[in-house]
XYZ file of C-alpha atoms in Angstrom:
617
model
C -11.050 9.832 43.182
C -8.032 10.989 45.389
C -7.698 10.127 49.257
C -10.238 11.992 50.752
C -8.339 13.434 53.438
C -5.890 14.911 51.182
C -8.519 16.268 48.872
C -9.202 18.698 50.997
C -5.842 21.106 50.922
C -7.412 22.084 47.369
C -11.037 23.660 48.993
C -12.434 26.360 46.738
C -12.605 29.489 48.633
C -15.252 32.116 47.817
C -14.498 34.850 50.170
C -12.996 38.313 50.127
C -10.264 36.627 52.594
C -9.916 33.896 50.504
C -9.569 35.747 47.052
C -6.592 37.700 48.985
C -5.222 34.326 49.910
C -5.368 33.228 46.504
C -3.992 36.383 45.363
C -1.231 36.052 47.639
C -0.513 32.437 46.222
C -0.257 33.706 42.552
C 2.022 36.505 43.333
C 4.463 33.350 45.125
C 4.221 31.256 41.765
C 5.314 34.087 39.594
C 8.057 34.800 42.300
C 11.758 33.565 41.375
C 13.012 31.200 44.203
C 15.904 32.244 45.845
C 18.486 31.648 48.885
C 16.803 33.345 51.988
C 19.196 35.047 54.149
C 17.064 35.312 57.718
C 18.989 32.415 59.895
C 22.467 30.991 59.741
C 21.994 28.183 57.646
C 19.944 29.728 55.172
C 22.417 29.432 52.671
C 22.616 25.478 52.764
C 18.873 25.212 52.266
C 17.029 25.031 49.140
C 15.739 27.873 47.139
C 12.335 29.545 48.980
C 9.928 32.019 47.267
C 8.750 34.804 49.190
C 5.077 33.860 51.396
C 2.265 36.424 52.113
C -0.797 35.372 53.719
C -3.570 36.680 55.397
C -2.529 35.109 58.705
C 0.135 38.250 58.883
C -2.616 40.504 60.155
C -2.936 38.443 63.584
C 0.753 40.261 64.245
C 0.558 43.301 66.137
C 3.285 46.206 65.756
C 6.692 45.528 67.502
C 5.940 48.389 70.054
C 2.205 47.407 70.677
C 2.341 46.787 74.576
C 1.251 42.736 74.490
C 3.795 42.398 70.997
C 4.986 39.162 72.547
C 9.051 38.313 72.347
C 8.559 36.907 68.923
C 6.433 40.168 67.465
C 9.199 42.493 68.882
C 12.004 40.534 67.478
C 11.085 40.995 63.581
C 9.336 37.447 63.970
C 12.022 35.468 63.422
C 13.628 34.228 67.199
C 11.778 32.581 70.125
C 11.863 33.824 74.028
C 14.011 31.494 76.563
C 12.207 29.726 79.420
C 12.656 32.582 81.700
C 11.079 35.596 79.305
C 8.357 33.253 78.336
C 7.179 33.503 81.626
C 7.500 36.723 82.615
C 5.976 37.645 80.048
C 3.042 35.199 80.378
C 3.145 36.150 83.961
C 2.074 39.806 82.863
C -0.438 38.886 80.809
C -2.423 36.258 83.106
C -2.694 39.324 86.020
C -4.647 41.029 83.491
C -6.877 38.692 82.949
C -8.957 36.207 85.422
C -9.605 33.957 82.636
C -5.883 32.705 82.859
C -4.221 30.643 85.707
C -1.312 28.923 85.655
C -0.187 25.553 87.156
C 2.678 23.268 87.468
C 2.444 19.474 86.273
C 5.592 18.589 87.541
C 10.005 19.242 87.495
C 11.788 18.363 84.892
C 15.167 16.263 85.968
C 16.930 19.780 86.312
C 14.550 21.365 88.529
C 12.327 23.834 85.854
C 8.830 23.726 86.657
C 6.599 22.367 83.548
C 4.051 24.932 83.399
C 0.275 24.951 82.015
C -1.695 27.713 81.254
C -5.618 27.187 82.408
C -7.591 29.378 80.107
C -11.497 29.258 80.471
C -14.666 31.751 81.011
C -14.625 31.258 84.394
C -11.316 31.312 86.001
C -11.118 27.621 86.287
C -7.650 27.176 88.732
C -8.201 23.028 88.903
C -9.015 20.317 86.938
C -12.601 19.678 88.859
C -13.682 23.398 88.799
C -12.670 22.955 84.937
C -14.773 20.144 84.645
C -17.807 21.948 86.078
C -18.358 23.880 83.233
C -19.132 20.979 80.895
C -17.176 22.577 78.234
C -14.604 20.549 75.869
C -11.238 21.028 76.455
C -8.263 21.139 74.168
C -4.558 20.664 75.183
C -2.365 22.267 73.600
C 1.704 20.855 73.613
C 4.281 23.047 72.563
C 8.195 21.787 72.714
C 8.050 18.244 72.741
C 11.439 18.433 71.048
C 11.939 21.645 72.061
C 13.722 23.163 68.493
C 10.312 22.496 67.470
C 9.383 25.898 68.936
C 6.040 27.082 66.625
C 3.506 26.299 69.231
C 4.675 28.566 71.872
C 4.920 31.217 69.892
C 1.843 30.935 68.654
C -0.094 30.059 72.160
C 1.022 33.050 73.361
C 0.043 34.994 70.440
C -3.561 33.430 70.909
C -3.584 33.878 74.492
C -2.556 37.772 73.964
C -5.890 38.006 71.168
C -8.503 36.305 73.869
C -7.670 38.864 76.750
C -7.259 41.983 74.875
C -8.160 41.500 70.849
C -11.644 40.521 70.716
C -11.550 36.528 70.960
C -12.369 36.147 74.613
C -15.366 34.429 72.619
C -13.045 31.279 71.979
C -13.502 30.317 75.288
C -17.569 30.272 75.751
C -18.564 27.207 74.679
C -14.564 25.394 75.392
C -11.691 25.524 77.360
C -7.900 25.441 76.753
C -4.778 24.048 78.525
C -1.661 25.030 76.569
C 1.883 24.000 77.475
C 4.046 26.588 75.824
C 7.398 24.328 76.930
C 7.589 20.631 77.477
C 10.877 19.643 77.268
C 12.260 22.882 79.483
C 15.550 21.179 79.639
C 16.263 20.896 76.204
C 14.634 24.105 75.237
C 17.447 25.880 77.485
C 20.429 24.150 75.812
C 19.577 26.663 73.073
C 21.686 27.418 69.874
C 21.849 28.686 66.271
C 23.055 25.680 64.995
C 21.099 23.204 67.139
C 18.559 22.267 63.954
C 20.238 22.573 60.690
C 17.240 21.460 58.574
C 15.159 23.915 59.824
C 14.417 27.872 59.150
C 14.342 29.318 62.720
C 13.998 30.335 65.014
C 17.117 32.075 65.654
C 18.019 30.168 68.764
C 16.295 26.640 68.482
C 16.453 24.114 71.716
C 17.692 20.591 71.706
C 15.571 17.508 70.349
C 16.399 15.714 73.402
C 15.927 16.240 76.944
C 18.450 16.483 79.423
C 18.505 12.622 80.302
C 19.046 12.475 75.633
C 15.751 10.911 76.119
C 13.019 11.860 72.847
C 9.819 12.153 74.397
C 8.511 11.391 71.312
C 9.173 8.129 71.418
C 8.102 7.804 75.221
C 4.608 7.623 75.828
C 4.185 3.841 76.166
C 7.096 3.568 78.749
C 6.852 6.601 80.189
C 10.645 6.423 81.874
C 10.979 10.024 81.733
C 9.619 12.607 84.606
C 8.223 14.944 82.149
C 6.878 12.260 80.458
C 5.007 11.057 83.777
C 4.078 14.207 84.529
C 2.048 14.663 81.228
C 0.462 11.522 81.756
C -0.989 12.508 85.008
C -1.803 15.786 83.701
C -3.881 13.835 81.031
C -5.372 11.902 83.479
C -6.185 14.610 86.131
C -7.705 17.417 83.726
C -9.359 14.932 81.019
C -8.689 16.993 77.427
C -11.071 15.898 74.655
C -8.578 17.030 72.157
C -4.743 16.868 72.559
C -2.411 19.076 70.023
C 1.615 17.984 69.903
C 2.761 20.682 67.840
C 6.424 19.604 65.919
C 8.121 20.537 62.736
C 8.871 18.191 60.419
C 12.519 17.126 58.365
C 13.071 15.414 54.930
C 11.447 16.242 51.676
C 10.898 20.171 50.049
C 7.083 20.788 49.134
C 4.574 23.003 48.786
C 2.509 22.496 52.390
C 3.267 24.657 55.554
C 1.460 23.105 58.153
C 0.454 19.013 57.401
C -1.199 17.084 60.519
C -2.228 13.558 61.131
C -3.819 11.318 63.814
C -4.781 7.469 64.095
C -6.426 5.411 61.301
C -9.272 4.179 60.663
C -8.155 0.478 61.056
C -6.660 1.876 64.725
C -8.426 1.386 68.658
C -10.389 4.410 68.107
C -12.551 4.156 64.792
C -15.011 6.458 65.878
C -12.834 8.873 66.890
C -11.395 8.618 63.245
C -14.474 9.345 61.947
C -14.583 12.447 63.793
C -11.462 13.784 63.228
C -11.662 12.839 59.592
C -15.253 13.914 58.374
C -15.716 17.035 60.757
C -12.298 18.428 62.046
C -10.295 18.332 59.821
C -12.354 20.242 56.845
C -12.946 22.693 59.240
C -8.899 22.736 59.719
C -7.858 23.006 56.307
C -10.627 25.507 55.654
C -9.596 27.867 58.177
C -5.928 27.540 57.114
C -6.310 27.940 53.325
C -8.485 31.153 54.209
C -5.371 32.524 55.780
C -2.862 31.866 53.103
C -1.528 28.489 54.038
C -1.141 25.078 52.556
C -2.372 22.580 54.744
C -2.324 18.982 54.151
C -1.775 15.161 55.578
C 1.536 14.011 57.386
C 4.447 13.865 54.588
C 6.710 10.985 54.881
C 8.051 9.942 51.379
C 9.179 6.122 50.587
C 12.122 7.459 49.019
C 13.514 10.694 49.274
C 14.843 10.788 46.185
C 12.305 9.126 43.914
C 9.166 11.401 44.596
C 7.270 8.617 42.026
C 7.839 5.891 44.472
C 4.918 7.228 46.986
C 3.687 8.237 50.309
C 3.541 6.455 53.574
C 0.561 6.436 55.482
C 1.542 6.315 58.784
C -0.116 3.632 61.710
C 1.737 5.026 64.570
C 2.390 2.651 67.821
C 1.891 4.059 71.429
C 5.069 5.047 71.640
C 3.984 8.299 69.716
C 1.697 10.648 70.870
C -0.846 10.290 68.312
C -0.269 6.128 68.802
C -0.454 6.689 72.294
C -3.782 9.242 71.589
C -5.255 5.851 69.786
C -4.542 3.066 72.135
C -6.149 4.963 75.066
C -9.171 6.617 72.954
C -8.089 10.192 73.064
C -8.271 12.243 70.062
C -4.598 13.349 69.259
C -3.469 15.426 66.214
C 0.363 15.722 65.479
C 1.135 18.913 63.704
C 4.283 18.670 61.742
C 5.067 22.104 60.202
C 7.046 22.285 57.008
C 10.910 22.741 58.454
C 11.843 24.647 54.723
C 9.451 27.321 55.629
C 9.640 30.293 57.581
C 9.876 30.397 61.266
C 6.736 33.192 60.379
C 4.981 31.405 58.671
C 4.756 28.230 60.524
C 3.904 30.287 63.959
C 1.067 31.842 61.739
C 0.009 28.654 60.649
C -0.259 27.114 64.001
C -2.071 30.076 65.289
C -4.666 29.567 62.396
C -4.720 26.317 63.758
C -4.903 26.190 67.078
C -8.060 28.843 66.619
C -9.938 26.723 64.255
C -9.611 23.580 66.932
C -11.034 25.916 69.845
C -13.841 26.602 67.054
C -14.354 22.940 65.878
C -14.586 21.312 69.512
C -16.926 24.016 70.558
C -19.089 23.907 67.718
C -19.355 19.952 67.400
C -18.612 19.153 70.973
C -21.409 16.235 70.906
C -20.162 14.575 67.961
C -16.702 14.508 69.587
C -17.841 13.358 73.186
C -19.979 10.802 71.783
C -16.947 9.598 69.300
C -14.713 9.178 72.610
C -17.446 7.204 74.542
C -17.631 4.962 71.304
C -14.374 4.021 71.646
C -13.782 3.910 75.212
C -16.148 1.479 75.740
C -15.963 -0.445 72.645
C -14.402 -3.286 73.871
C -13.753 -5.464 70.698
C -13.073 -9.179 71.402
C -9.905 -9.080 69.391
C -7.138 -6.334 69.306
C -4.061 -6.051 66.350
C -0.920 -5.216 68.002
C 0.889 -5.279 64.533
C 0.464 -4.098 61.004
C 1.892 -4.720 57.599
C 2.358 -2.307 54.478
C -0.354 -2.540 51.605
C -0.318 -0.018 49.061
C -4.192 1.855 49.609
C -6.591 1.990 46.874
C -6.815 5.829 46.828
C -3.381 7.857 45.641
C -2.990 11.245 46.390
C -2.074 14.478 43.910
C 1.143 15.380 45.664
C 1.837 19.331 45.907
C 5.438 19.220 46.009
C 8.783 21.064 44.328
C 10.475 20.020 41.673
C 13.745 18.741 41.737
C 16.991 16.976 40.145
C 19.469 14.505 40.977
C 23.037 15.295 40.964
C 26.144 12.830 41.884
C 28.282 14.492 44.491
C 31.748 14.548 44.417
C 31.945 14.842 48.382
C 29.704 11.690 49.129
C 30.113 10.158 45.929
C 25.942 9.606 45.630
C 23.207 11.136 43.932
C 21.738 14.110 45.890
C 18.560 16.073 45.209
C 18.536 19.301 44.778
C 15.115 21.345 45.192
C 14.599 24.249 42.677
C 11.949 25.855 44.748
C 9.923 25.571 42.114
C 5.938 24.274 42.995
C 5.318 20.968 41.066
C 1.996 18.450 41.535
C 2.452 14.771 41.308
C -0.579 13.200 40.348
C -2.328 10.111 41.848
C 1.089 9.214 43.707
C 0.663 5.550 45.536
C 0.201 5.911 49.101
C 1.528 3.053 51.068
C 0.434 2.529 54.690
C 0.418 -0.230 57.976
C -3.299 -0.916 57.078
C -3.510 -4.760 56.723
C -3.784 -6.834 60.208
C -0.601 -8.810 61.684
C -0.693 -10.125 64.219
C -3.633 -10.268 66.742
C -5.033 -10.913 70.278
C -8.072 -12.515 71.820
C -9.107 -9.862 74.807
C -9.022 -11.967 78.149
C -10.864 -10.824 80.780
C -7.815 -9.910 82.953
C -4.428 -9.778 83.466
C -2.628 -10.711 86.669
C 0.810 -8.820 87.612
C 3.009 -10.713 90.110
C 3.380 -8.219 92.965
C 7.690 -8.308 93.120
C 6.867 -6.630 89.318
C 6.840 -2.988 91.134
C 8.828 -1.216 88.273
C 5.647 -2.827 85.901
C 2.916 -2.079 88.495
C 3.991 1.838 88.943
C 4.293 2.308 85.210
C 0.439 1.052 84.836
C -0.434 3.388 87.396
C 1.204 6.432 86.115
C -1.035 5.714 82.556
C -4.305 5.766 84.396
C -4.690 2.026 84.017
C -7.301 0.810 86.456
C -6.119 -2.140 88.948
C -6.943 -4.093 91.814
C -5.085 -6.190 93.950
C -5.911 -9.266 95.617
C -5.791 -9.450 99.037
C -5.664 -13.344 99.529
C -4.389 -16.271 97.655
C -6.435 -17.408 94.955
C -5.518 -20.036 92.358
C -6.763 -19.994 88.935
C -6.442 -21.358 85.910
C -4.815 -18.600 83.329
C -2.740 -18.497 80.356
C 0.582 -17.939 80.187
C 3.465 -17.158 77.657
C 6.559 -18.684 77.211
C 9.326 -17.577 75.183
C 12.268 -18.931 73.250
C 14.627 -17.442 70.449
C 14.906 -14.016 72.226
C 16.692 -11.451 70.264
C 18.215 -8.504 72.047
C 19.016 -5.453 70.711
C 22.491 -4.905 69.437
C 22.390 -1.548 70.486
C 20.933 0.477 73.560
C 17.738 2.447 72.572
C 16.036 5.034 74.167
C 17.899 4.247 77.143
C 16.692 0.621 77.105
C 18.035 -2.510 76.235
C 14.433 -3.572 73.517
C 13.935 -7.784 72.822
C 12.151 -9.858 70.583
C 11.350 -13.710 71.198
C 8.904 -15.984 69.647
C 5.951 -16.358 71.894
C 3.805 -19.887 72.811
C 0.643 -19.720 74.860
C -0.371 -22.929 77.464
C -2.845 -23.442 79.912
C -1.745 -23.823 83.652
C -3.129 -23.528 86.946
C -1.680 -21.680 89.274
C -1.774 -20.168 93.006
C -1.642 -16.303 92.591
C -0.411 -15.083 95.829
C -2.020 -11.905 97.725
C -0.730 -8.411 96.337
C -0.762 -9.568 92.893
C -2.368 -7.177 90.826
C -5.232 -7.499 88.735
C -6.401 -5.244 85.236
C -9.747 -5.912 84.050
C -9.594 -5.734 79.997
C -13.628 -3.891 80.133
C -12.253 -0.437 81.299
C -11.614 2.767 79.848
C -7.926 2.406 79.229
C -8.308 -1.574 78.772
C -6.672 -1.322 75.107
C -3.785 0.539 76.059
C -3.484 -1.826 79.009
C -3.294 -5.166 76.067
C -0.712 -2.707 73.909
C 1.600 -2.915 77.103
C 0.879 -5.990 78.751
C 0.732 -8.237 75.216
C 4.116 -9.380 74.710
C 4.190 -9.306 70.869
C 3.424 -5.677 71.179
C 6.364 -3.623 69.702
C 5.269 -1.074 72.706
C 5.009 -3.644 75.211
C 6.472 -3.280 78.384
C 8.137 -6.844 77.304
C 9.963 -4.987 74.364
C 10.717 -2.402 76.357
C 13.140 -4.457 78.586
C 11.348 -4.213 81.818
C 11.190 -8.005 82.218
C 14.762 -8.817 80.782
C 15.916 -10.320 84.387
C 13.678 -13.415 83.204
C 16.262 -14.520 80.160
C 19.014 -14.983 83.372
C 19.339 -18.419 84.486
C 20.549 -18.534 87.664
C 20.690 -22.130 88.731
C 22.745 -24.873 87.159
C 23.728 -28.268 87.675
C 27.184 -30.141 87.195
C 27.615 -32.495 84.330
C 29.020 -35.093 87.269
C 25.363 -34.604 88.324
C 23.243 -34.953 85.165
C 24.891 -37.877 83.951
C 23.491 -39.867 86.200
C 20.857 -37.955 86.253
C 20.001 -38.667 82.914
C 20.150 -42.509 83.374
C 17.769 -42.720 86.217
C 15.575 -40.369 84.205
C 15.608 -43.293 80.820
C 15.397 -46.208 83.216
C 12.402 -44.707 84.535
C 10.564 -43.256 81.588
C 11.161 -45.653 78.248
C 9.369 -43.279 76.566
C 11.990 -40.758 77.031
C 14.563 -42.937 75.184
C 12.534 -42.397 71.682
C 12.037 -38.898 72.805
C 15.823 -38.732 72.937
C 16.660 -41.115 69.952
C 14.977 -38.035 67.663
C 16.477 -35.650 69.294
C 19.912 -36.931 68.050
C 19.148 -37.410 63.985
C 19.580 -33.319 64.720
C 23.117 -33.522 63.344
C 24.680 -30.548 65.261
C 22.436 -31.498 68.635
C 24.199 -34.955 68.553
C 27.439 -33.119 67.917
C 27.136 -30.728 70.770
C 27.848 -32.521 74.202
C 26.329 -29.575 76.499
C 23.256 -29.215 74.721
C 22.532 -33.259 74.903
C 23.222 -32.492 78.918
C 20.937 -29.639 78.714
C 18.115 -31.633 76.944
C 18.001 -33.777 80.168
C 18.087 -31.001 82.443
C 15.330 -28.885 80.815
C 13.147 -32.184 81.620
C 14.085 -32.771 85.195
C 12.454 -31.804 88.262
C 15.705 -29.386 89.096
C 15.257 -27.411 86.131
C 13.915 -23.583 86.887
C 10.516 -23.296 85.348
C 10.021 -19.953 86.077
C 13.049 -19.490 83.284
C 11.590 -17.890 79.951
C 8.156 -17.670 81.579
C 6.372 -14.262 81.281
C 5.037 -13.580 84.656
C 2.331 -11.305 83.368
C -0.779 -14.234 83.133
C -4.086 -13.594 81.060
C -7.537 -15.042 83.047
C -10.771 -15.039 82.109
C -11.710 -13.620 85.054
């Protein structure tokens, strides 16, 4: 038995469609690979075989009157920011199905649009809501090179107004970014993507700021990161698509997706996604002509037989993030070897099948998301460690050979196009619990911790704040061996420290903040408040100022210090005696000073406290 959710790439398909498909597949394996000569670096790529699918029938002509940009360009570039919209501009005053709204500026000043589509002309999130329909969001451009889902939105968007699939939309709705990252998509080039087959001009992976919003969802620094959050928040999706194409290895599958596990915050969401969508997914797309399968991340690139990782994404992803706070997220990572063509195609197929699967199990899904959302398990894993699983998976991939280089001196692979299956290859995945958490019943935020506070709010997180002094007994963190990041990431300086937990009572003054743990979004609220979190706000650097001592005291003082201290406590002397059989302790003059200051009255004992305290109340 193979891992289920791979399995299913390998459906048997029975109809007229499908025989075509399969047809179309055949002709491919008796094709001879060869260097494709569409985009620049073509040539530098390896060898590609020819694709047909039925998919190419959802293109209309290059001088039909919708053709979008893409259509009329031999489908092979993608439309700046500016002809995006006038184009989509065109087509939503045809149509009172479409609206259009803004969910924010990005840092340069482009607005970061949204298309509304639904039966009735929904303009705002509540009139959207009113419907009682599911909705799916749709997120093109993340990393803006990673173009496919714009092209294909508006492909989609063109078919509901004028080619027959208004019906998409009468039992669901859809919100579709065509362009997140707007920045980034506009510093446009030929050569910004080398790994990947189009479009012609591809944006940057970065925004503006060089921030990846990929790897922002938990800390949110970015504005177009914020504003997604709150557009999340405001219109409520029950499905959220972040469409990307992928790098490394050459293989057979064009379009491969993924979403949290079932050992994640959201097992019943898993369940969903795994036992209902995503048949109906890889049924639609094999009926066209594609390949779909599971996220592709090889343990070695150039050792095939050394296995698959199953990823167990943290929040700082979006389908981590999609996990921690219950909302079903799929990542789409289209095969970067294929054609700019076919992966648009592919993500059309797509993107119409999940329109299709929400409508048509909509209870299921809305049921799987109140399972979750108000699970509230008493313990929650903030870290994971590799296990190999006890299913392996029959790899479609292409066959290749190592060479040594003469340029780098190492052994390169070198893909001969050619489509090879690797049987039960081990998958490898974060599946066995770390480290875990007890859930308290609240956390308190210290109100000077405004940076902290805001960031909460801009997730969704629920809070309260106390309007008068109350003291309590909490828990509290403190932390030694801190480790700081050599180097700056993400525009953040990340630490590590060992973490201790003790019981204190303490006065909690008015405007401190509280988050109740039995709320919606209490999960994600542990996964950035929990300290050994790797996407804690901790790690993330927004409490460094607490490793800065800022008082200190002279040794002329702390000598005699010290001796009042032993006179007055005996005890301390034995204390102190085994301190010094630690050779290099004795040996080091400032840290025997130190030892006595740490224990005096003077010393700061806020200093390598984590002001963030967990209550049971």
């Amino acid at each position: 038995m193979r891992l289920t959710s791979l399995a299913t790439a390998a459906l048997i398909v029975t109809s007229s469609s499908n025989c075509l498909a399969a047809e179309d597949e055949n002709l491919q394996l008796n094709e001879t690979p060869q260097i494709a000569t569409t985009f620049v670096n073509d040539a530098i790529l390896p060898l590609i075989k020819p694709w047909h699918g039925a998919s190419e029938s959802l293109v209309v002509a290059a001088d039909d009157p919708w053709a979008t940009p893409f259509e009329q360009n031999g489908l092979k570039t993608s439309p700046s920011y500016d002809d995006t919209f006038v184009w989509l501009d065109k087509l939503i005053a045809q149509s009172e199905m479409l609206h259009k709204v803004s969910i924010g500026k990005s840092p340069q000043g482009r607005e970061i649009w949204m298309i509304v589509a639904s039966k009735e002309g929904a303009a705002d999130a509540a009139t959207l809501s009113n419907n009682d329909k599911p909705t799916l969001l749709v997120q093109a451009g993340i990393h803006s090179g990673e173009i496919d889902g714009k092209d294909a939105g508006m492909m989609l968007l063109r078919d509901i107004v004028f080619n027959g699939k208004a019906h998409l939309l009468d039992n669901a709705n859809l919100l579709f970014v065509p362009i997140f990252s707007v920045d980034g998509h506009e510093r446009a080039s030929e050569f910004n993507r080398v790994n990947q087959r189009g479009p012609v001009n591809m944006g940057w992976r970065t925004t503006a700021q060089n921030l990846n919003l990929n790897r922002d969802y938990a800390k949110a620094d970015t504005p177009e990161m914020q504003h997604m959050l709150r557009a999340i928040n405001i219109w409520q999706p029950d499905l959220y698509i972040d469409v990307h194409v992928t790098d490394g290895i050459d293989y057979q599958y064009d379009v491969t997706f993924g979403y949290n596990l079932a050992q994640g915050k959201s097992p019943s969401i898993y369940k969903w996604l795994e036992n209902s969508y995503r048949p109906a997914i890889e049924a639609a797309l094999t009926k066209q002509g594609h390949v779909p399968g599971p996220l592709v991340f090889a343990m070695d690139n150039t050792d095939i037989t050394k296995g698959m990782s199953l990823w167990n994404a943290s929040p700082r992803f979006s389908n981590g993030y999609g996990d921690a706070r219950h909302l079903p997220t799929i990542l789409i990572e289209n095969h970067s070897l294929k054609p700019y063509k076919q992966r648009v195609l592919g993500t059309y197929v797509m993107l119409e099948a999940s329109l299709n699967s929400i409508a048509d199990d909509n209870t299921k899904l809305t049921s799987a998301i109140q399972q979750d959302k108000y699970r509230y398990s008493p313990r929650l894993t903030l870290t994971w460690q590799q296990e190999q699983q006890a299913q392996g998976w029959d790899f479609k991939g292409i066959g290749y050979t190592l060479e040594q280089s003469a340029i780098s001196g190492n052994e390169i692979v070198r893909w001969n196009g050619e489509p090879k299956l690797y049987e039960n290859l081990p998958v490898i995945g974060g599946t066995k619990a770390d480290i875990s958490v007890s859930r308290p019943g609240a956390y308190y935020i210290p109100p000077q911790w405004q940076e902290v506070i805001e960031r909460l709010s801009v997730h969704g997180i629920r809070m309260t704040t106390l309007t008068h002094a109350a003291e309590q007994t909490v828990q509290q963190y403190q932390f030694s061996d801190a480790k700081f990041a050599k180097a700056d990431y993400e525009g953040r300086q990340r630490v590590n420290a060992t973490v201790e937990s003790q019981s204190v009572k303490l006065t909690l003054p008015a405007g401190t903040v509280r988050i109740d743990t039995k709320q919606p979004l209490g999960d994600l609220a542990m996964m950035l408040l929990e300290p050994q979190s790797p996407d804690s706000l901790f790690q993330w650097g927004f409490f460094n100022p607490i490793f800065t001592r800022t008082e200190y005291i002279e040794n002329y003082a702390v000598e005699p210090l010290a001796q009042q201290m032993l006179t007055q406590n005996p005890a301390l002397q034995t204390e102190f005696n085994q301190a010094l059989k630690d050779e290099a302790f004795a040996a080091d003059p400032k840290a025997r000073l130190r030892w006595f200051y740490e224990r005096s009255p003077y010393y700061d004992n806020q200093y390598l406290t984590y002001p963030v305290v967990r209550a049971n109340q």
